[in-house]
């Protein structure tokens, strides 16, 4: 039996492994966070589309988006709690209808909680003409 047989891990090997793990973590965590924010945007877009469909059904039935018989509930959070769906009160351009009226609507999805850190897309907007918009640093890539 050899007495000089090395057993265990040296400090240098341990530090090397820790540095490699640290580098991988520094790369992976921001990328993962960005991916999660991007996937949560789908909640906002699907919620806006759903509300727009409800409003279009109301318009088909009552010939107005704001008829009292129209049972569209707004000012609610998406199921995951990342966006608030509401009327758009400050439309981004004159072609938008502000809020809800007989002949038009403008709805928005405002990010809340950790999703508020999403500066790339920010708030999503949709109106009766199907015009989609987003307020963020690169809104063209959001819808």
Coordinates of N, CA, C and O in Angstrom, one line a residue:
X1 N 0.8 -1.2 0.0 CA 0.0 0.0 0.0 C 0.9 1.2 0.0 O 1.8 1.3 0.8
X2 N 0.6 2.2 -0.9 CA 1.4 3.4 -1.0 C 0.9 4.4 0.1 O -0.2 4.7 0.2
X3 N 1.9 5.0 0.7 CA 1.6 6.0 1.7 C 1.5 7.4 1.1 O 0.8 8.3 1.7
X4 N 2.0 7.7 0.0 CA 2.0 9.0 -0.6 C 0.8 9.2 -1.6 O 0.8 10.1 -2.4
X5 N -0.2 8.4 -1.5 CA -1.3 8.5 -2.4 C -2.2 9.7 -2.0 O -2.5 9.9 -0.9
X6 N -2.4 10.5 -3.0 CA -3.2 11.8 -2.8 C -4.7 11.4 -2.7 O -5.2 10.7 -3.5
X7 N -5.4 12.0 -1.7 CA -6.8 11.9 -1.6 C -7.5 13.2 -1.5 O -6.9 14.1 -0.9
X8 N -8.7 13.3 -2.1 CA -9.4 14.6 -1.9 C -9.1 15.5 -3.1 O -8.5 15.2 -4.1
X9 N -9.6 16.8 -2.9 CA -9.5 17.8 -3.9 C -8.6 18.9 -3.3 O -8.7 19.3 -2.2
X10 N -7.7 19.4 -4.2 CA -6.8 20.5 -3.7 C -7.6 21.8 -3.7 O -8.6 21.9 -4.4
X11 N -7.1 22.8 -3.0 CA -7.7 24.1 -2.9 C -7.7 24.7 -4.3 O -8.7 25.4 -4.7
X12 N -6.7 24.6 -5.1 CA -6.6 25.2 -6.4 C -7.8 24.6 -7.3 O -8.4 25.3 -8.0
X13 N -8.0 23.3 -7.3 CA -9.0 22.7 -8.0 C -10.4 23.2 -7.6 O -11.3 23.5 -8.4
X14 N -10.6 23.3 -6.3 CA -11.8 23.8 -5.8 C -12.1 25.3 -6.2 O -13.2 25.6 -6.6
X15 N -11.1 26.1 -6.1 CA -11.3 27.5 -6.5 C -11.5 27.6 -8.0 O -12.3 28.4 -8.5
X16 N -10.9 26.8 -8.8 CA -11.1 26.8 -10.3 C -12.6 26.4 -10.6 O -13.2 27.1 -11.4
X17 N -13.1 25.4 -9.9 CA -14.5 25.0 -10.1 C -15.4 26.1 -9.7 O -16.4 26.5 -10.4
X18 N -15.1 26.8 -8.6 CA -16.0 27.9 -8.1 C -16.0 29.1 -9.1 O -17.0 29.7 -9.3
X19 N -14.8 29.4 -9.7 CA -14.7 30.5 -10.6 C -15.5 30.1 -11.9 O -16.3 31.0 -12.4
X20 N -15.4 28.9 -12.4 CA -16.2 28.5 -13.6 C -17.7 28.6 -13.3 O -18.4 29.1 -14.1
X21 N -18.1 28.1 -12.1 CA -19.5 28.2 -11.8 C -20.0 29.7 -11.7 O -21.1 30.0 -12.1
X22 N -19.1 30.5 -11.1 CA -19.5 31.9 -11.0 C -19.6 32.6 -12.3 O -20.5 33.4 -12.5
X23 N -18.8 32.3 -13.3 CA -18.8 32.8 -14.6 C -20.1 32.4 -15.3 O -20.8 33.2 -15.9
X24 N -20.4 31.1 -15.2 CA -21.6 30.6 -15.8 C -22.9 31.2 -15.2 O -23.8 31.5 -15.9
X25 N -22.9 31.4 -13.9 CA -24.0 32.0 -13.3 C -24.2 33.5 -13.7 O -25.3 33.9 -13.9
X26 N -23.1 34.2 -13.8 CA -23.1 35.6 -14.3 C -23.7 35.7 -15.7 O -24.3 36.7 -16.0
X27 N -23.5 34.7 -16.5 CA -24.0 34.7 -17.8 C -25.5 34.2 -17.9 O -26.3 34.8 -18.5
X28 N -25.7 33.2 -17.1 CA -27.0 32.5 -17.2 C -28.2 33.3 -16.6 O -29.3 33.3 -17.1
X29 N -28.0 33.9 -15.4 CA -29.0 34.5 -14.6 C -29.6 35.7 -15.4 O -30.9 35.8 -15.5
X30 N -28.9 36.6 -15.9 CA -29.5 37.7 -16.7 C -30.2 37.2 -17.9 O -31.3 37.8 -18.3
X31 N -29.6 36.3 -18.6 CA -30.3 35.7 -19.8 C -31.6 35.1 -19.4 O -32.6 35.2 -20.1
X32 N -31.6 34.3 -18.3 CA -32.8 33.7 -17.9 C -33.9 34.7 -17.5 O -35.1 34.6 -17.9
X33 N -33.5 35.7 -16.8 CA -34.4 36.8 -16.4 C -35.0 37.5 -17.6 O -36.2 37.7 -17.6
X34 N -34.2 37.7 -18.6 CA -34.7 38.4 -19.8 C -35.7 37.4 -20.5 O -36.7 37.9 -21.0
X35 N -35.4 36.2 -20.5 CA -36.3 35.2 -21.2 C -37.6 35.1 -20.4 O -38.7 35.1 -21.1
X36 N -37.6 35.1 -19.1 CA -38.8 35.1 -18.3 C -39.7 36.3 -18.6 O -40.9 36.2 -18.8
X37 N -39.1 37.5 -18.6 CA -39.8 38.7 -18.9 C -40.5 38.7 -20.3 O -41.6 39.1 -20.5
X38 N -39.7 38.2 -21.2 CA -40.2 38.1 -22.6 C -41.4 37.1 -22.7 O -42.4 37.4 -23.4
X39 N -41.4 36.0 -22.0 CA -42.5 35.1 -22.0 C -43.7 35.6 -21.3 O -44.8 35.3 -21.7
X40 N -43.5 36.5 -20.3 CA -44.6 37.0 -19.6 C -45.4 38.1 -20.4 O -46.5 38.4 -20.1
X41 N -44.7 38.6 -21.4 CA -45.4 39.5 -22.3 C -46.6 38.9 -23.0 O -47.5 39.6 -23.4
X42 N -46.5 37.6 -23.2 CA -47.6 36.9 -23.9 C -48.9 37.0 -23.1 O -50.0 37.1 -23.7
X43 N -48.8 37.0 -21.7 CA -50.0 37.2 -20.9 C -50.7 38.6 -21.3 O -51.9 38.6 -21.4
X44 N -49.9 39.6 -21.4 CA -50.4 40.9 -21.7 C -51.1 40.9 -23.1 O -52.2 41.4 -23.2
X45 N -50.4 40.4 -24.1 CA -51.0 40.4 -25.4 C -52.2 39.5 -25.5 O -53.2 40.0 -26.2
X46 N -52.2 38.4 -24.9 CA -53.4 37.6 -25.0 C -54.6 38.2 -24.2 O -55.8 38.1 -24.6
X47 N -54.3 38.8 -23.1 CA -55.4 39.5 -22.3 C -56.0 40.7 -23.1 O -57.2 40.8 -23.2
X48 N -55.1 41.5 -23.8 CA -55.6 42.6 -24.6 C -56.5 42.0 -25.7 O -57.5 42.6 -26.1
X49 N -56.0 41.0 -26.4 CA -56.7 40.4 -27.5 C -58.1 39.9 -27.0 O -59.1 40.0 -27.7
X50 N -58.1 39.2 -25.9 CA -59.4 38.7 -25.3 C -60.4 39.8 -25.0 O -61.5 39.7 -25.4
X51 N -59.9 40.9 -24.4 CA -60.8 42.0 -24.1 C -61.3 42.7 -25.4 O -62.5 43.0 -25.5
X52 N -60.4 42.8 -26.4 CA -60.8 43.4 -27.6 C -61.9 42.5 -28.3 O -62.8 43.1 -28.9
X53 N -61.7 41.2 -28.2 CA -62.8 40.3 -28.8 C -64.1 40.5 -28.1 O -65.2 40.5 -28.7
X54 N -64.1 40.6 -26.8 CA -65.3 40.8 -26.0 C -66.0 42.1 -26.4 O -67.2 42.2 -26.6
X55 N -65.1 43.2 -26.6 CA -65.7 44.5 -27.0 C -66.2 44.4 -28.4 O -67.3 45.1 -28.7
X56 N -65.6 43.7 -29.3 CA -66.1 43.6 -30.6 C -67.5 42.8 -30.6 O -68.4 43.1 -31.4
X57 N -67.6 41.8 -29.8 CA -68.9 41.1 -29.7 C -70.0 42.1 -29.2 O -71.1 42.0 -29.6
X58 N -69.6 42.9 -28.2 CA -70.6 43.9 -27.8 C -71.0 44.9 -28.9 O -72.1 45.2 -29.0
X59 N -70.0 45.3 -29.7 CA -70.3 46.2 -30.8 C -71.2 45.5 -31.8 O -72.1 46.1 -32.3
X60 N -70.9 44.2 -32.1 CA -71.8 43.5 -33.0 C -73.2 43.4 -32.5 O -74.2 43.5 -33.2
X61 N -73.4 43.2 -31.2 CA -74.7 43.0 -30.6 C -75.4 44.3 -30.4 O -76.6 44.4 -30.6
X62 N -74.7 45.3 -29.8 CA -75.4 46.5 -29.4 C -75.1 47.8 -30.3 O -75.5 48.9 -30.0
X63 N -74.2 47.6 -31.3 CA -73.8 48.7 -32.1 C -73.0 49.8 -31.4 O -73.1 50.9 -31.8
X64 N -72.4 49.4 -30.3 CA -71.7 50.4 -29.5 C -70.7 49.6 -28.5 O -71.1 48.5 -28.1
X65 N -69.6 50.1 -28.3 CA -68.6 49.4 -27.4 C -69.0 49.7 -25.9 O -68.6 48.9 -25.1
X66 N -69.7 50.8 -25.7 CA -69.9 51.2 -24.3 C -71.4 51.0 -23.9 O -71.9 51.6 -23.0
X67 N -72.1 50.1 -24.5 CA -73.5 49.8 -24.2 C -73.6 49.2 -22.8 O -72.7 48.4 -22.4
X68 N -74.6 49.6 -21.9 CA -74.7 49.0 -20.6 C -74.9 47.5 -20.6 O -74.5 46.8 -19.6
X69 N -75.4 46.9 -21.7 CA -75.6 45.5 -21.8 C -74.3 44.7 -22.0 O -74.2 43.5 -21.8
X70 N -73.3 45.5 -22.3 CA -71.9 44.9 -22.5 C -71.3 44.6 -21.2 O -71.1 45.5 -20.4
X71 N -70.9 43.3 -21.0 CA -70.4 42.9 -19.7 C -68.9 42.7 -19.7 O -68.4 41.6 -19.4
X72 N -68.2 43.7 -20.1 CA -66.7 43.6 -20.2 C -66.1 44.2 -18.9 O -66.4 45.4 -18.5
X73 N -65.4 43.4 -18.2 CA -64.8 43.8 -16.9 C -63.3 44.2 -17.2 O -62.6 43.4 -17.7
X74 N -63.0 45.5 -16.8 CA -61.6 45.9 -16.9 C -61.1 46.4 -15.6 O -61.8 46.3 -14.6
X75 N -59.9 46.8 -15.6 CA -59.2 47.2 -14.4 C -59.0 45.9 -13.6 O -59.4 45.8 -12.5
X76 N -58.3 44.9 -14.2 CA -58.0 43.7 -13.5 C -56.6 43.3 -13.8 O -56.0 43.8 -14.8
X77 N -56.0 42.4 -13.0 CA -54.7 41.9 -13.2 C -54.7 40.6 -14.0 O -55.7 39.8 -13.8
X78 N -53.7 40.3 -14.8 CA -53.7 39.1 -15.5 C -53.5 37.9 -14.5 O -53.1 38.2 -13.3
X79 N -53.8 36.7 -14.8 CA -53.8 35.6 -13.9 C -52.4 35.4 -13.2 O -52.4 35.1 -12.0
X80 N -51.3 35.7 -13.9 CA -50.0 35.6 -13.3 C -49.7 36.8 -12.4 O -48.7 36.8 -11.7
X81 N -50.5 37.9 -12.5 CA -50.2 39.1 -11.7 C -49.1 39.9 -12.3 O -48.5 40.7 -11.5
X82 N -48.8 39.9 -13.6 CA -47.7 40.7 -14.1 C -48.2 41.9 -14.8 O -47.3 42.8 -15.1
X83 N -49.4 42.0 -15.2 CA -50.0 43.1 -15.9 C -51.3 43.5 -15.4 O -52.1 42.7 -14.9
X84 N -51.6 44.8 -15.5 CA -53.0 45.3 -15.2 C -53.6 45.7 -16.5 O -53.0 46.5 -17.3
X85 N -54.8 45.2 -16.8 CA -55.5 45.5 -18.0 C -56.5 46.6 -17.7 O -57.3 46.5 -16.8
X86 N -56.5 47.7 -18.5 CA -57.2 48.9 -18.2 C -57.5 49.7 -19.5 O -57.0 49.4 -20.5
X87 N -58.3 50.7 -19.4 CA -58.6 51.6 -20.5 C -57.4 52.5 -20.7 O -56.7 52.9 -19.7
X88 N -57.0 52.8 -21.9 CA -55.9 53.7 -22.2 C -56.5 55.2 -22.2 O -57.4 55.5 -23.0
X89 N -56.0 56.0 -21.3 CA -56.5 57.3 -21.2 C -55.7 58.4 -21.9 O -56.1 59.5 -22.2
X90 N -54.4 58.0 -22.2 CA -53.5 58.9 -22.9 C -53.0 58.2 -24.1 O -52.0 57.6 -24.1
X91 N -53.8 58.2 -25.2 CA -53.4 57.5 -26.4 C -52.1 58.0 -27.0 O -51.8 59.2 -26.9
X92 N -51.3 57.1 -27.6 CA -50.0 57.5 -28.1 C -50.1 58.4 -29.4 O -49.1 59.0 -29.7
X93 N -51.2 58.4 -30.1 CA -51.3 59.3 -31.3 C -52.7 59.6 -31.5 O -53.6 59.0 -31.0
X94 N -53.0 60.6 -32.4 CA -54.4 61.1 -32.6 C -55.2 60.0 -33.2 O -56.5 60.1 -33.2
X95 N -54.6 59.0 -33.9 CA -55.5 57.9 -34.5 C -56.1 57.0 -33.5 O -56.9 56.1 -33.8
X96 N -55.7 57.1 -32.2 CA -56.3 56.2 -31.2 C -57.5 56.8 -30.6 O -57.7 58.0 -30.5
X97 N -58.4 56.0 -30.1 CA -59.6 56.4 -29.4 C -59.3 56.3 -27.9 O -58.8 55.3 -27.4
X98 N -59.5 57.4 -27.2 CA -59.1 57.4 -25.8 C -60.2 56.7 -25.0 O -61.4 57.1 -25.1
X99 N -59.9 55.7 -24.1 CA -60.8 55.1 -23.2 C -61.8 54.2 -24.0 O -61.4 53.5 -24.9
X100 N -63.1 54.3 -23.7 CA -64.1 53.6 -24.3 C -65.3 54.5 -24.7 O -65.7 55.3 -23.9
X101 N -65.7 54.4 -26.0 CA -66.8 55.2 -26.4 C -67.7 54.3 -27.3 O -67.5 53.1 -27.5
X102 N -68.7 54.9 -27.9 CA -69.7 54.1 -28.7 C -69.0 53.6 -30.0 O -69.3 52.5 -30.4
X103 N -68.0 54.4 -30.5 CA -67.4 54.1 -31.8 C -66.0 53.6 -31.6 O -65.3 53.4 -32.7
X104 N -65.5 53.4 -30.5 CA -64.1 53.0 -30.4 C -63.6 52.7 -28.9 O -64.3 53.0 -28.0
X105 N -62.5 52.1 -28.8 CA -61.9 51.8 -27.5 C -60.4 51.8 -27.6 O -59.8 51.7 -28.7
X106 N -59.8 51.9 -26.5 CA -58.3 51.9 -26.5 C -58.0 51.2 -25.1 O -58.3 51.8 -24.1
X107 N -57.4 50.1 -25.1 CA -57.0 49.4 -23.9 C -55.5 49.2 -23.8 O -54.8 49.3 -24.8
X108 N -55.1 49.0 -22.5 CA -53.7 48.9 -22.3 C -53.4 47.9 -21.2 O -54.2 47.5 -20.4
X109 N -52.2 47.4 -21.3 CA -51.7 46.4 -20.3 C -50.4 47.0 -19.7 O -49.4 47.2 -20.4
X110 N -50.5 47.4 -18.4 CA -49.4 48.0 -17.7 C -48.6 47.0 -16.9 O -49.3 46.3 -16.1
X111 N -47.3 46.9 -17.0 CA -46.6 45.9 -16.2 C -46.5 46.3 -14.8 O -46.4 47.5 -14.4
X112 N -46.6 45.3 -13.9 CA -46.6 45.5 -12.5 C -45.6 44.5 -11.9 O -45.2 43.5 -12.5
X113 N -45.2 44.8 -10.6 CA -44.3 43.8 -9.9 C -43.0 43.8 -10.6 O -42.4 44.7 -11.1
X114 N -42.4 42.6 -10.7 CA -41.1 42.4 -11.3 C -41.1 42.6 -12.8 O -40.1 42.9 -13.4
X115 N -42.3 42.5 -13.4 CA -42.4 42.7 -14.9 C -42.2 44.2 -15.2 O -41.9 44.6 -16.3
X116 N -42.4 45.1 -14.2 CA -42.2 46.5 -14.4 C -40.7 46.8 -14.8 O -40.4 47.9 -15.3
X117 N -39.8 45.9 -14.6 CA -38.4 46.0 -15.0 C -38.2 45.9 -16.5 O -37.2 46.1 -17.0
X118 N -39.3 45.5 -17.2 CA -39.2 45.2 -18.6 C -39.3 46.6 -19.4 O -40.3 47.1 -19.7
X119 N -38.1 47.2 -19.6 CA -38.0 48.5 -20.2 C -38.1 48.3 -21.8 O -38.3 49.3 -22.5
X120 N -37.9 47.1 -22.3 CA -37.9 47.0 -23.7 C -39.2 47.2 -24.3 O -39.4 47.8 -25.4
X121 N -40.3 46.7 -23.7 CA -41.6 46.8 -24.2 C -42.5 47.7 -23.4 O -43.4 48.4 -23.9
X122 N -42.4 47.7 -22.1 CA -43.3 48.6 -21.2 C -44.7 48.2 -21.3 O -45.1 47.1 -21.2
X123 N -45.5 49.3 -21.6 CA -47.0 49.1 -21.6 C -47.4 48.8 -23.0 O -47.0 49.4 -24.0
X124 N -48.3 47.8 -23.1 CA -48.9 47.4 -24.4 C -50.2 48.1 -24.6 O -51.0 48.3 -23.6
X125 N -50.6 48.4 -25.8 CA -51.8 49.1 -26.1 C -52.5 48.5 -27.4 O -51.8 48.0 -28.3
X126 N -53.8 48.5 -27.4 CA -54.6 48.0 -28.5 C -55.8 48.8 -28.7 O -56.4 49.2 -27.7
X127 N -56.2 49.1 -29.9 CA -57.5 49.9 -30.1 C -58.4 49.2 -31.0 O -58.1 48.1 -31.5
X128 N -59.6 49.8 -31.3 CA -60.6 49.2 -32.0 C -60.2 48.9 -33.5 O -60.8 48.0 -34.1
X129 N -59.3 49.6 -34.0 CA -58.8 49.4 -35.4 C -57.8 48.3 -35.5 O -57.3 48.0 -36.5
X130 N -57.4 47.7 -34.3 CA -56.4 46.6 -34.3 C -55.0 47.2 -34.3 O -54.0 46.4 -34.4
X131 N -54.8 48.5 -34.1 CA -53.5 49.1 -34.0 C -52.9 48.7 -32.7 O -53.5 48.9 -31.6
X132 N -51.7 48.1 -32.8 CA -51.0 47.7 -31.6 C -49.8 48.6 -31.4 O -49.1 49.1 -32.3
X133 N -49.5 48.9 -30.1 CA -48.4 49.8 -29.8 C -47.8 49.3 -28.4 O -48.4 48.6 -27.7
X134 N -46.6 49.8 -28.2 CA -45.9 49.5 -26.9 C -45.0 50.7 -26.6 O -44.5 51.3 -27.5
X135 N -44.9 51.0 -25.3 CA -44.1 52.1 -24.9 C -42.8 51.5 -24.2 O -42.9 50.9 -23.2
X136 N -41.7 51.5 -24.9 CA -40.5 51.0 -24.3 C -39.3 51.4 -25.2 O -39.5 52.2 -26.1
X137 N -38.2 50.9 -24.9 CA -37.0 51.3 -25.7 C -37.0 50.7 -27.1 O -36.4 51.3 -28.0
X138 N -37.6 49.5 -27.3 CA -37.6 48.9 -28.6 C -39.0 48.4 -28.9 O -39.2 47.2 -29.0
X139 N -40.0 49.3 -29.0 CA -41.4 48.8 -29.1 C -41.7 48.1 -30.4 O -42.7 47.3 -30.5
X140 N -40.9 48.2 -31.4 CA -41.2 47.6 -32.7 C -41.1 46.1 -32.6 O -41.7 45.3 -33.4
X141 N -40.3 45.6 -31.7 CA -40.1 44.1 -31.5 C -41.0 43.5 -30.5 O -40.9 42.3 -30.2
X142 N -42.0 44.2 -30.0 CA -42.8 43.7 -28.9 C -44.0 42.9 -29.4 O -44.4 41.9 -28.7
X143 N -44.8 43.4 -30.3 CA -46.0 42.7 -30.8 C -45.5 41.6 -31.8 O -46.0 40.7 -32.1

